[in-house]
Short mmCIF file of C-alpha atoms in Angstrom, two decimals:
data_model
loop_
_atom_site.label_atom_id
_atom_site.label_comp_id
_atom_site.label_asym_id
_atom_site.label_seq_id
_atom_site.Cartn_x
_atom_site.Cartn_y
_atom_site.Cartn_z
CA UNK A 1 -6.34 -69.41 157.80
CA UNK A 2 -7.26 -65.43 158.15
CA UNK A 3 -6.31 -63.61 154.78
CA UNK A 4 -3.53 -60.97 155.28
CA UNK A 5 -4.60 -57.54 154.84
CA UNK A 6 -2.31 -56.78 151.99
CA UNK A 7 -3.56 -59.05 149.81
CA UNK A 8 -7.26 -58.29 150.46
CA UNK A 9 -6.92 -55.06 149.96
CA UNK A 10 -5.35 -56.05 146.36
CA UNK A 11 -8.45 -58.16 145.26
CA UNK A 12 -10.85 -55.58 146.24
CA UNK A 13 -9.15 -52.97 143.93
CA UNK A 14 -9.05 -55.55 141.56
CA UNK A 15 -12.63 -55.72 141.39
CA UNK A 16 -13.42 -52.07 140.97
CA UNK A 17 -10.63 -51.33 138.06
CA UNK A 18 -12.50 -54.73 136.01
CA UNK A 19 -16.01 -52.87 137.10
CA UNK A 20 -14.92 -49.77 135.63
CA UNK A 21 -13.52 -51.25 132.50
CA UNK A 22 -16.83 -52.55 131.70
CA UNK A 23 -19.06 -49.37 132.50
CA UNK A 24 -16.54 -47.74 130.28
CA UNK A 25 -16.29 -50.46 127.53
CA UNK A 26 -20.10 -50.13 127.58
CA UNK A 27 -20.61 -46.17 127.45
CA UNK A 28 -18.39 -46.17 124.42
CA UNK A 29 -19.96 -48.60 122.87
CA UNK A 30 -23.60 -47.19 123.27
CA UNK A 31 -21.63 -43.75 121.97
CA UNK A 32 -20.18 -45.05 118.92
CA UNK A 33 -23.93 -47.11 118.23
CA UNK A 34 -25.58 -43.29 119.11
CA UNK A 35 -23.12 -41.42 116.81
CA UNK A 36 -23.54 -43.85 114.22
CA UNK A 37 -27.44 -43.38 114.05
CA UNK A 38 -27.07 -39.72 114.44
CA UNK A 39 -24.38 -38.97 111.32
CA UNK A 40 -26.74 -38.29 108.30
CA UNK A 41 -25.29 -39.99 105.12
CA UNK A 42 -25.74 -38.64 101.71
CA UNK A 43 -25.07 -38.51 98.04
CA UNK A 44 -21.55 -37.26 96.71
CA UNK A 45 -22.27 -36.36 93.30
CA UNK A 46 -25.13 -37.36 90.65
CA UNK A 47 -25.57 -40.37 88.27
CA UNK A 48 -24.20 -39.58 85.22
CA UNK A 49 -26.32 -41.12 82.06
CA UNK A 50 -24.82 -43.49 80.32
CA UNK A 51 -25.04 -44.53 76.53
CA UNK A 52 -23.96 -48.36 75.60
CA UNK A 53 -24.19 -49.87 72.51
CA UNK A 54 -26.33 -52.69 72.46
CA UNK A 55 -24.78 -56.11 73.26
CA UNK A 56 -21.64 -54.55 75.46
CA UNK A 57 -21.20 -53.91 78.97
CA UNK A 58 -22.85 -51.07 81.06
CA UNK A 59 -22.03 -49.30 84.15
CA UNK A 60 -23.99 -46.94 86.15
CA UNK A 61 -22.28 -45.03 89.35
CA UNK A 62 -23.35 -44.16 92.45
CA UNK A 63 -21.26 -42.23 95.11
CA UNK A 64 -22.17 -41.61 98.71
CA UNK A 65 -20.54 -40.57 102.02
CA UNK A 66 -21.25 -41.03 105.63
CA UNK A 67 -22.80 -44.25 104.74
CA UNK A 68 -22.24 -45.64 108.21
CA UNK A 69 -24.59 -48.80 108.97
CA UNK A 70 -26.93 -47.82 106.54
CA UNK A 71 -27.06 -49.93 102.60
CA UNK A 72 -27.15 -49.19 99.21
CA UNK A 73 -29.94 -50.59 97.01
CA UNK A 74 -30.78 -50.66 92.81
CA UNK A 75 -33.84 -50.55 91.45
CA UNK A 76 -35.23 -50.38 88.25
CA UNK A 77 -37.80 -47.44 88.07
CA UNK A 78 -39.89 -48.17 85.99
CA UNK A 79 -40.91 -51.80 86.73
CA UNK A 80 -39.87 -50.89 90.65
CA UNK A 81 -37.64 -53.92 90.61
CA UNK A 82 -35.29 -54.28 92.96
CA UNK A 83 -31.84 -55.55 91.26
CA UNK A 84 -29.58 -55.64 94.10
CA UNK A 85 -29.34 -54.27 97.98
CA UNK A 86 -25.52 -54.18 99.76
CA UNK A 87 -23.11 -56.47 98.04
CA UNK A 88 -26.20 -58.94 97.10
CA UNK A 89 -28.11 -59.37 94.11
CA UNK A 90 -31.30 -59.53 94.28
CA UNK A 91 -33.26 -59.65 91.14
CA UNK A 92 -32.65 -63.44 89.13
CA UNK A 93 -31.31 -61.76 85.85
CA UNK A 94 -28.05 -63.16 85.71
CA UNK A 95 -26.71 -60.30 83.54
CA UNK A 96 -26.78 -58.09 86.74
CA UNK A 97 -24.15 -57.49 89.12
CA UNK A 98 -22.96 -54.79 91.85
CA UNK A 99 -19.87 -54.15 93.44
CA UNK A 100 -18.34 -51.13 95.22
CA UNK A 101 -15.10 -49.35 96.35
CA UNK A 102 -14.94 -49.18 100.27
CA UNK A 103 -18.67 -48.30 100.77
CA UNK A 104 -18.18 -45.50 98.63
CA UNK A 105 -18.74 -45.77 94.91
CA UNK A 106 -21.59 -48.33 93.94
CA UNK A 107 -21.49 -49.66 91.05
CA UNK A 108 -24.15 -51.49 88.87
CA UNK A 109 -22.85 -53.71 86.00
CA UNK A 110 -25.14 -54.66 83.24
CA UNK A 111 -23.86 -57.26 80.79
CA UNK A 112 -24.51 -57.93 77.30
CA UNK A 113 -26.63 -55.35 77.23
CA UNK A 114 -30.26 -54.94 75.13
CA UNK A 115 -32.60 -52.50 74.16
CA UNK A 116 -34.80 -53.59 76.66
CA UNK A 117 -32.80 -52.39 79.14
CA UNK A 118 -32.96 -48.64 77.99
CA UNK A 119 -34.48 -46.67 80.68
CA UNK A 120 -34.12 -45.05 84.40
CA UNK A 121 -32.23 -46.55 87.32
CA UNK A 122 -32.60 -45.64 91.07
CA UNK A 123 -30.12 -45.53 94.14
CA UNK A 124 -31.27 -45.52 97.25
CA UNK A 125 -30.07 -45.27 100.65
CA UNK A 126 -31.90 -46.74 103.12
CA UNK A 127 -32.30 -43.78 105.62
CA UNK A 128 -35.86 -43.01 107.11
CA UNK A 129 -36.92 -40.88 104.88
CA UNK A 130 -35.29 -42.68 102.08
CA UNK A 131 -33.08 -40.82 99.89
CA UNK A 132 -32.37 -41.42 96.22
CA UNK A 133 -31.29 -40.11 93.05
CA UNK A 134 -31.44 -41.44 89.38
CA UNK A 135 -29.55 -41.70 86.15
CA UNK A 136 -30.26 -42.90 82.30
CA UNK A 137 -29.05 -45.94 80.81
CA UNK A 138 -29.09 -45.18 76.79
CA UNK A 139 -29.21 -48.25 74.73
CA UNK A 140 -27.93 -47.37 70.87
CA UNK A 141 -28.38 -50.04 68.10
CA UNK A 142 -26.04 -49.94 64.82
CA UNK A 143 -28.29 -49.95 61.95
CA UNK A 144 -29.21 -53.38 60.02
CA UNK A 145 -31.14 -52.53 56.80
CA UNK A 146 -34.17 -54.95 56.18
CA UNK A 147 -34.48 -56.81 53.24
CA UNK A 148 -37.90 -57.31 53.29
CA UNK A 149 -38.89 -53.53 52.90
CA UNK A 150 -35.84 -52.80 50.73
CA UNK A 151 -35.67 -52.35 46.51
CA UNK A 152 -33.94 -55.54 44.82
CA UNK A 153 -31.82 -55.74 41.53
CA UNK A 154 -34.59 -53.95 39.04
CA UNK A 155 -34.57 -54.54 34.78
CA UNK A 156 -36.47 -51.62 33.15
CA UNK A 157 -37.09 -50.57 29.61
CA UNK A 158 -35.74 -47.32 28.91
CA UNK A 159 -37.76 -44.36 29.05
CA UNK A 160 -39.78 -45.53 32.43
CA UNK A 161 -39.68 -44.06 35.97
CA UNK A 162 -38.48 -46.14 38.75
CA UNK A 163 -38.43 -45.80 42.63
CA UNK A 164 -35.36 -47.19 44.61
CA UNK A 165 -36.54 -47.95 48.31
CA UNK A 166 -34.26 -48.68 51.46
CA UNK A 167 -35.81 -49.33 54.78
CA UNK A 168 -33.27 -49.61 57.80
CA UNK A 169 -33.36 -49.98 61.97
CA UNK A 170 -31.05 -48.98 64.64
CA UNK A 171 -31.19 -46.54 67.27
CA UNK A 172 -31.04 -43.60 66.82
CA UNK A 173 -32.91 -43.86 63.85
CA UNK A 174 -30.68 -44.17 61.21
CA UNK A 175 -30.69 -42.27 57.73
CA UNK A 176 -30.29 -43.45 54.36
CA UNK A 177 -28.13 -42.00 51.45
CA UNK A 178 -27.99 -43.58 48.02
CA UNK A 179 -24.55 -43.44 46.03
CA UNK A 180 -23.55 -45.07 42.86
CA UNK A 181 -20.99 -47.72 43.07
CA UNK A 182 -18.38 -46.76 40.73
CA UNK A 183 -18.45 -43.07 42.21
CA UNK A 184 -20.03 -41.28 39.39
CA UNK A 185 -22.35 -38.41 39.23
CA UNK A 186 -26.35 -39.65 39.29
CA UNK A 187 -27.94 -37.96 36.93
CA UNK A 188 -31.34 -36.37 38.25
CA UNK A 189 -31.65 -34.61 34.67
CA UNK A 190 -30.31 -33.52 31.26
CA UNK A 191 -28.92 -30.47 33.29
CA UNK A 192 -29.03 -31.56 37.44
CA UNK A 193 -26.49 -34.12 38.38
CA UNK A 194 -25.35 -35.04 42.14
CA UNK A 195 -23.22 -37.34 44.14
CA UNK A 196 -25.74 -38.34 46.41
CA UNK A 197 -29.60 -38.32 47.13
CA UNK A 198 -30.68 -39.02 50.93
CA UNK A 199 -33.66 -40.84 51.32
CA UNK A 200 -35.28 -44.06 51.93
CA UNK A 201 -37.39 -43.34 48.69
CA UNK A 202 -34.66 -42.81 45.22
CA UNK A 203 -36.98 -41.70 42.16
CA UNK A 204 -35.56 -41.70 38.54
CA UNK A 205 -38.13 -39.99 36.16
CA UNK A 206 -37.43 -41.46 32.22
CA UNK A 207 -34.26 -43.83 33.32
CA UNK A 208 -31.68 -43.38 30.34
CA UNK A 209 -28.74 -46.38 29.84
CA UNK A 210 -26.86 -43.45 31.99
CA UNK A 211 -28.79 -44.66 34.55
CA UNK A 212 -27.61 -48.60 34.38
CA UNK A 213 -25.77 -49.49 37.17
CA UNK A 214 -24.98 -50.74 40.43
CA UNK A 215 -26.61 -48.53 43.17
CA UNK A 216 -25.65 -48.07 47.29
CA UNK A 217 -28.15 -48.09 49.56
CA UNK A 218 -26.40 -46.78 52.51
CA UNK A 219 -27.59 -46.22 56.54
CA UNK A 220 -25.81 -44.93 59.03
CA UNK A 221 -26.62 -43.33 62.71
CA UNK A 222 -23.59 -42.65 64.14
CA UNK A 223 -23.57 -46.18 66.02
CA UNK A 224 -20.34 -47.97 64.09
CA UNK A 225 -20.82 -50.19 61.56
CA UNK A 226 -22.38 -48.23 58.95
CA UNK A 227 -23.98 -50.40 56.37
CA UNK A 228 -25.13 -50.72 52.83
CA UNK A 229 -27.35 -52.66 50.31
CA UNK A 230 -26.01 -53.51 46.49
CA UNK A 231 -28.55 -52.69 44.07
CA UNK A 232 -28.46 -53.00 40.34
CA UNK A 233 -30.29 -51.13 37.69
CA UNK A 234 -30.07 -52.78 34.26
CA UNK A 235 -31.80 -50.18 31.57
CA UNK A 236 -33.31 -51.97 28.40
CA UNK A 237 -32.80 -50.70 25.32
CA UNK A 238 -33.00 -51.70 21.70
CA UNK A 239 -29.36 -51.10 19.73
CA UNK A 240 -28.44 -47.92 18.03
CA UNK A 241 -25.06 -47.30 15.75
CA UNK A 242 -23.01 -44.61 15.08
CA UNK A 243 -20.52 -44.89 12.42
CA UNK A 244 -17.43 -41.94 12.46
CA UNK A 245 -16.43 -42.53 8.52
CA UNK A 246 -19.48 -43.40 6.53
CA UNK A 247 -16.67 -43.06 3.53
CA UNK A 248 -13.78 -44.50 3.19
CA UNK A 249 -10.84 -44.45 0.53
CA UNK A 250 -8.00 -46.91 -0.09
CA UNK A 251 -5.38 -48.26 -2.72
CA UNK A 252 -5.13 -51.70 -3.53
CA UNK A 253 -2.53 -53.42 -1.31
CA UNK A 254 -3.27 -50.92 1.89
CA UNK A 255 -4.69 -51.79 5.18
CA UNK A 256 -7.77 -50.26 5.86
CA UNK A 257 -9.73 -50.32 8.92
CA UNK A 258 -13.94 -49.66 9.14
CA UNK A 259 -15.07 -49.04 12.26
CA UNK A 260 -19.33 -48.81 14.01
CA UNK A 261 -20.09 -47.92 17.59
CA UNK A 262 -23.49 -49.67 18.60
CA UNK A 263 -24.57 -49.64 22.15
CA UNK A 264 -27.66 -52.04 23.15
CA UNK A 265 -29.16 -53.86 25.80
CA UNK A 266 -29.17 -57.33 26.70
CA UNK A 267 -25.90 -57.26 24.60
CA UNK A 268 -25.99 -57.54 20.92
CA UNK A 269 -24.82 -59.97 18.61
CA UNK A 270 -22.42 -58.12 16.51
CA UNK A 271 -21.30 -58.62 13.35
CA UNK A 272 -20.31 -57.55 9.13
CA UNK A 273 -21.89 -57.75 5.85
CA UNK A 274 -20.99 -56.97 2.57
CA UNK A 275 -23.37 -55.63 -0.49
CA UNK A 276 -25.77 -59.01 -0.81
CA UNK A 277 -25.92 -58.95 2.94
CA UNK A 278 -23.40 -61.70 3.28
CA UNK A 279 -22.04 -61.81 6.40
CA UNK A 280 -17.63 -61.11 6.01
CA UNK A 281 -15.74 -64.60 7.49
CA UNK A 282 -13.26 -63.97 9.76
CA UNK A 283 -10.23 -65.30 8.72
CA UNK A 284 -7.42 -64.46 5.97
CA UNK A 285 -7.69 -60.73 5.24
CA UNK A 286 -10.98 -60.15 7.06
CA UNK A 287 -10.19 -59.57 10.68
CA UNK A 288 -13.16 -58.38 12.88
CA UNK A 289 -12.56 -56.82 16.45
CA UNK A 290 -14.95 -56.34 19.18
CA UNK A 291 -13.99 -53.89 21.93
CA UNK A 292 -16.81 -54.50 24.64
CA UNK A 293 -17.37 -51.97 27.49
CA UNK A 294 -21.10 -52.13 29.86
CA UNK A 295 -23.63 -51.43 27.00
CA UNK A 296 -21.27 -50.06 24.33
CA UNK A 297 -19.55 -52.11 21.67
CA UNK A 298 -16.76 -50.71 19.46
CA UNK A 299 -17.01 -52.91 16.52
CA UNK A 300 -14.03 -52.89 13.84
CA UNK A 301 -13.37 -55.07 10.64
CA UNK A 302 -9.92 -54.66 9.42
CA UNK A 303 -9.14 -55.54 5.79
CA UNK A 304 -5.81 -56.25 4.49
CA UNK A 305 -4.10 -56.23 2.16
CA UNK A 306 -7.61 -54.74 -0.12
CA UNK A 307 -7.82 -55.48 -3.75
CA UNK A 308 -10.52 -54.72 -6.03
CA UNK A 309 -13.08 -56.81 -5.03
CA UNK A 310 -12.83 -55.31 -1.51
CA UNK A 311 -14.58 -52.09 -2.69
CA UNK A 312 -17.91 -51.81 -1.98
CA UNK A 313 -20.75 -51.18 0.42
CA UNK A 314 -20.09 -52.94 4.17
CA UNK A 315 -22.43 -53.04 7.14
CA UNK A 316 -22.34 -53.20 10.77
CA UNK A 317 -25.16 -54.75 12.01
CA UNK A 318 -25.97 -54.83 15.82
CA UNK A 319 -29.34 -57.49 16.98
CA UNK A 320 -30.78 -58.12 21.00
CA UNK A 321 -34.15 -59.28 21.85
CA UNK A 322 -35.55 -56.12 21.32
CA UNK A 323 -34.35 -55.49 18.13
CA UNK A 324 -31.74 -54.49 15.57
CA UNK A 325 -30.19 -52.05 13.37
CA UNK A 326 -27.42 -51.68 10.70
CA UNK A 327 -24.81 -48.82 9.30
CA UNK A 328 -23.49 -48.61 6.17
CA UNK A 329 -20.13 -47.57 5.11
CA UNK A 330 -18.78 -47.37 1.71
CA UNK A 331 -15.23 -48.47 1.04
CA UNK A 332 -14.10 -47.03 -2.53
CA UNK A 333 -10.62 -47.40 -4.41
CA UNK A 334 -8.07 -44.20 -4.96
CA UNK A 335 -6.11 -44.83 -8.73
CA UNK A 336 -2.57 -45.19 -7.88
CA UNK A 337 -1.40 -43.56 -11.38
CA UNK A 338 0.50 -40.25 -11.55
CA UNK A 339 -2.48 -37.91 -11.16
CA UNK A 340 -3.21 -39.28 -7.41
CA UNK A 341 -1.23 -40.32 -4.84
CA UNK A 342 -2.38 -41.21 -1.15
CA UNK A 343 -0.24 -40.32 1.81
CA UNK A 344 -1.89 -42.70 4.83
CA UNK A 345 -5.21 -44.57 3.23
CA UNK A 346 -7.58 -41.69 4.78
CA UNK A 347 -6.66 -38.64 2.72
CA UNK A 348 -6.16 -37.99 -1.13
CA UNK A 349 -5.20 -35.39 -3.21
CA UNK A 350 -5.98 -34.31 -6.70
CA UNK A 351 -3.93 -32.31 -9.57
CA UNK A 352 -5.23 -30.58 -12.59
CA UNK A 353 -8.26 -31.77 -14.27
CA UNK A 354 -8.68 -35.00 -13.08
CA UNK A 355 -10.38 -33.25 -9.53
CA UNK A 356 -12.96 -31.95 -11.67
CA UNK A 357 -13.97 -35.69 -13.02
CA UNK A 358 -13.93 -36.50 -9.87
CA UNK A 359 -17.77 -37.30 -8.32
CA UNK A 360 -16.09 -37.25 -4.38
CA UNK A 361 -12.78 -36.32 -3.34
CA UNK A 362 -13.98 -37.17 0.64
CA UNK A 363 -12.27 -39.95 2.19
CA UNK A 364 -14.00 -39.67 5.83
CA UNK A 365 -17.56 -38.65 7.08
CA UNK A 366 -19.11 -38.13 10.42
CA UNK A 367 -22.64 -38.95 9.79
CA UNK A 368 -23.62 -36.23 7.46
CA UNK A 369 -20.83 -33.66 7.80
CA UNK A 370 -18.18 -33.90 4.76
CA UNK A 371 -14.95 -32.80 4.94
CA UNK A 372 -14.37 -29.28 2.72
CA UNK A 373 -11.49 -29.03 -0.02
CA UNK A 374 -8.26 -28.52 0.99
CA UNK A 375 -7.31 -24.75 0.30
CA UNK A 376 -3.68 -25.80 -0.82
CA UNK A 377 -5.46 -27.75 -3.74
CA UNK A 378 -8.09 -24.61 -4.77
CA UNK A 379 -5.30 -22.41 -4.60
CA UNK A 380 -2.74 -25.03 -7.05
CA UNK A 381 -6.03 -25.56 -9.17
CA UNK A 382 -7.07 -21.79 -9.77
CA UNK A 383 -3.14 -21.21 -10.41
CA UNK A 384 -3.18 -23.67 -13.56
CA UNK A 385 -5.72 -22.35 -15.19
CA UNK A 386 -4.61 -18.73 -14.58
CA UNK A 387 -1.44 -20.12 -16.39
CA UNK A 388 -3.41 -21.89 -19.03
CA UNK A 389 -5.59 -18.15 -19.90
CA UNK A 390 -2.12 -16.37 -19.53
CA UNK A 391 -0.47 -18.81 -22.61
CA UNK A 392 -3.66 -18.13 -25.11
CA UNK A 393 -3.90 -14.16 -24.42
CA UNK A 394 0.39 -14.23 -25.55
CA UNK A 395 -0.29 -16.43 -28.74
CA UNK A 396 -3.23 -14.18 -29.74
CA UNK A 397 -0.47 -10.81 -29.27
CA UNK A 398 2.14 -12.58 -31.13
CA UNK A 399 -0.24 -13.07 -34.39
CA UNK A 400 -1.19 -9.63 -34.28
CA UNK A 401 2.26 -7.94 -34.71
CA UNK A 402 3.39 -10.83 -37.02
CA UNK A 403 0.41 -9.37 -39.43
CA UNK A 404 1.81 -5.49 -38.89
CA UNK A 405 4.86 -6.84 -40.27
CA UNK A 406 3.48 -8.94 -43.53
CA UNK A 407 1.94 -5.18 -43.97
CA UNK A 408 4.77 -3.06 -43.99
CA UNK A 409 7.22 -5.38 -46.23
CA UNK A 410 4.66 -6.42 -49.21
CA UNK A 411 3.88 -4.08 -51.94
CA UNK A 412 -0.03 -3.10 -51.63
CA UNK A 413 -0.61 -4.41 -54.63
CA UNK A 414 1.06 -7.93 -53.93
CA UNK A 415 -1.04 -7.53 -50.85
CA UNK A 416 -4.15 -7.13 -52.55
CA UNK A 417 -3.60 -9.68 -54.54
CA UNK A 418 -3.15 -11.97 -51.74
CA UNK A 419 -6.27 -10.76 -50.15
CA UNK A 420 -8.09 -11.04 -53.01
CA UNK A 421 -6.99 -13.36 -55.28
CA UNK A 422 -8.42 -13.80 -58.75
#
C-alpha cells in the first residue's frame, strides 16, 4: 500500500532535525575539547614554607586555577621522587598522602614527621612546558641532652678547679645555661657573683664549700620541652670551729648553755669533752644538741642546774675522714655573796674593791675580742674612792684647828711643859 504524502513528508523532516542534532552535538563537543586545550592553567599563589616539629603532622599547599584536564603532581626535589600525581599516591611511604578542594588547593600531608624529611618539595602541573613552583618543609627537634658527653655528680677537695660539661641535640641547635638548684647566686669569685653562666663548658677556679651543691644543666631552642640535667657538686673539706663565747660565767644552780659552730665535709662526728678529754654523757644535767644544716653543724651542750664541779675547761670537738679539730671554752663560777650579783648567767657586775681582785670580769668572747668595762661601773668605782680621799683630807682639817685651840687656852708655860716634859 502507497504511503500518504503527509506522513512521508513527516519522516523525512524527521531525519534532517536527528542529522542536525548530531553535527551540532558534535561541533560543541570538539569546541568544549578545543577550549579546554587552549585555556592556560596556572599557579594562584606560592608555597608557603612550613616548620613542623618532628614527630607531628605536616602540610604543604598548593593552589592553582584553570586546571582544566590537566593534573597535579608532588615530588620530592631533591631525590626527584615522585610522591603522588592527581588524587593517587604514588611513592610506597605510607606516611604520605594528598588530597584537594575541588581541583583547586592541593594538599600534601606528611605524617609523623622526621628529620629526614626536612627539605624542598615541588608542584607541578603537567602542561607542555611544565610548570612548577616549590616550598620548604622545616623539620625542628626539641632538645634531648646526651648523657654520654655530659658532667656527672663530681666529689672534689676544696681548693681545686673543676669543669662542668653539658652536651645537648635538637634543631635548631640548642643552647645551654647552667643555674643552681636552690636559686642562689654562683659565685665566679670573692667579688663576681651571677645567676647564670651559658655554656656547654662551666669552670670553677679554687671550688670553696660555697660551691657544694646541686647544679642545672639546662638546653633549650625554642622547640617546647626545654630540658635539664641534675648535677651535684660535693666540696671536701676537713672541719673547722668557731666558737662565739670562748668565756663563759655562771652561778651555781643556773642554766648555762656553751655553744661551737664546726662546718666539715663528709659530715663530722660531733661531740664534748671536759678537762682530761673525757667525753660529757648525755643524760641528767648534760644535754647536748646538734642543729645540722648542708656542711654546717651548730653544736650546743646545755648544763643544768651547774654546781661546782661544772667549772672548768670544755671542748667541742668536730672529726671526718680528713681530719679533726677542737675549741675550747672555759666555763668559770660568779660568787653569789653581796659584792656580786648576776642578772641573766652572761653578764656580771662588780662593786668596790672586790673588781680590782678580780683577774677577769668578761663573761663572753668572740674569738679574741673581749668585751670592755661597763662605763656605769668606772664611773661608781672612781666615785668611791673620790669619797674615800674626800673623808681623809676633812679628818686631817679637823686636827689642825683642834691644835689652834689647845694653843690659845693653855698657859705657855703649861704648854711647854707638855712639849717638853722633864
Amino acid at each position: 500500500m502507497p504511503v500518504s504524502g503527509g506522513g512521508g513528508a513527516f519522516a523525512r523532516r524527521w531525519c534532517r532535525w536527528r542529522t542536525l542534532f548530531f553535527v551540532v552535538l558534535f561541533f560543541c563537543s570538539s569546541w568544549s575539547l578545543v577550549e579546554s586545550q587552549l585555556i592556560d592553567p596556572n599557579f594562584s599563589e606560592p608555597i608557603m614554607n612550613v616548620t613542623a616539629p618532628v614527630g607531628r603532622e605536616a602540610m604543604l599547599t598548593c593552589t592553582v586555577k584553570d586546571l582544566g584536564s590537566y593534573k597535579v603532581a608532588w615530588l620530592r626535589v631533591d631525590t626527584q621522587t615522585i610522591l603522588t600525581i592527581a588524587s593517587h599516591v604514588i611513592t610506597k611511604n605510607h606516611r604520605i598522602g594528598v588530597s584537594h578542594s575541588e581541583h583547586r588547593t592541593w594538599f600534601l600531608h606528611i605524617k609523623e614527621v622526621k628529620e629526614s624529611d626536612r627539605g624542598w618539595y615541588m608542584c607541578q602541573i603537567n602542561t607542555d612546558p611544565m610548570k612548577s613552583q616549590i616550598g620548604y618543609l622545616d623539620v625542628v627537634v626539641p632538645p634531648d641532652i646526651i648523657d654520654d658527653l655530659t658532667s656527672t655528680d663530681m666529689v672534689v677537695r676544696e681548693g681545686t678547679n673543676v669543669t662542668l660539661r653539658c652536651a645537648a641535640t635538637g634543631s635548631p641547635a640548642p643552647t645551654i645555661n647552667w643555674r643552681r638548684e636552690d636559686g642562689r647566686p654562683i659565685f665566679l669569685s670573692n667579688t663576681k657573683e651571677v645567676q647564670s653562666v651559658e655554656g656547654s663548658q662551666f669552670n670553677l677556679t679554687k671550688v670553696n664549700r660555697q660551691h657544694m651543691g646541686p647544679y642545672l644543666c639546662i638546653a633549650s631552642n625554642g622547640v617546647p620541652p626545654t630540658v635539664s640535667k641534675r648535677i651535684i657538686l660535693v666540696v671536701q673539706f676537713p672541719p673547722m670551729i668557731w666558737i662565739p663565747n670562748q668565756l663563759v660565767g655562771a652561778g651555781e644552780g643556773q642554766q648555762i648553755t656553751l655553744e661551737c659552730i664546726s662546718e666539715a665535709y663528709p659530715k663530722s662526728i660531733n661531740y664534748w669533752t671536759r678537762d682530761l678529754d673525757e667525753i660529757v654523757p648525755q643524760g641528767g644535767k648534760y644535754e647536748p644538741v646538734v642543729i645540722d644544716s648542708a656542711y654546717k653543724v651548730h653544736m650546743k651542750l646545755i648544763i643544768k642546774s651547774v654546781s661546782a664541779s661544772d667549772f672548768g675547761s670544755y671542748k667541742c670537738v668536730s672529726r671526718n675522714s680528713l681530719g679533726d679539730t677542737d675549741g675550747s671554752i672555759k666555763l668559770y663560777q660568779i660568787p653569789s655573796s653581796s659584792g656580786y650579783h648576776s642578772t641573766d648567767g652572761n653578764d656580771s657586775k662588780y662593786k668596790g674593791k672586790q673588781r680590782k681582785k678580780s683577774g677577769n670580769n668578761i663573761l663572753e668572747g668572740n674569738q679574741d675580742m673581749l668585751k670592755e668595762r661597763d662605763p656605769k661601773h668606772r664611773a661608781r668605782d672612781d666615785a668611791e674612792e673620790e669619797d674615800y680621799v674626800f673623808s681623809k683630807a676633812t679628818r686631817s682639817s679637823q686636827a689642825i684647828v683642834i691644835t689652834r685651840i689647845l694653843l690659845l687656852l693653855l698657859p705657855f708655860h703649861q704648854l711647854l711643859r707638855m712639849l717638853h716634859p722633864a
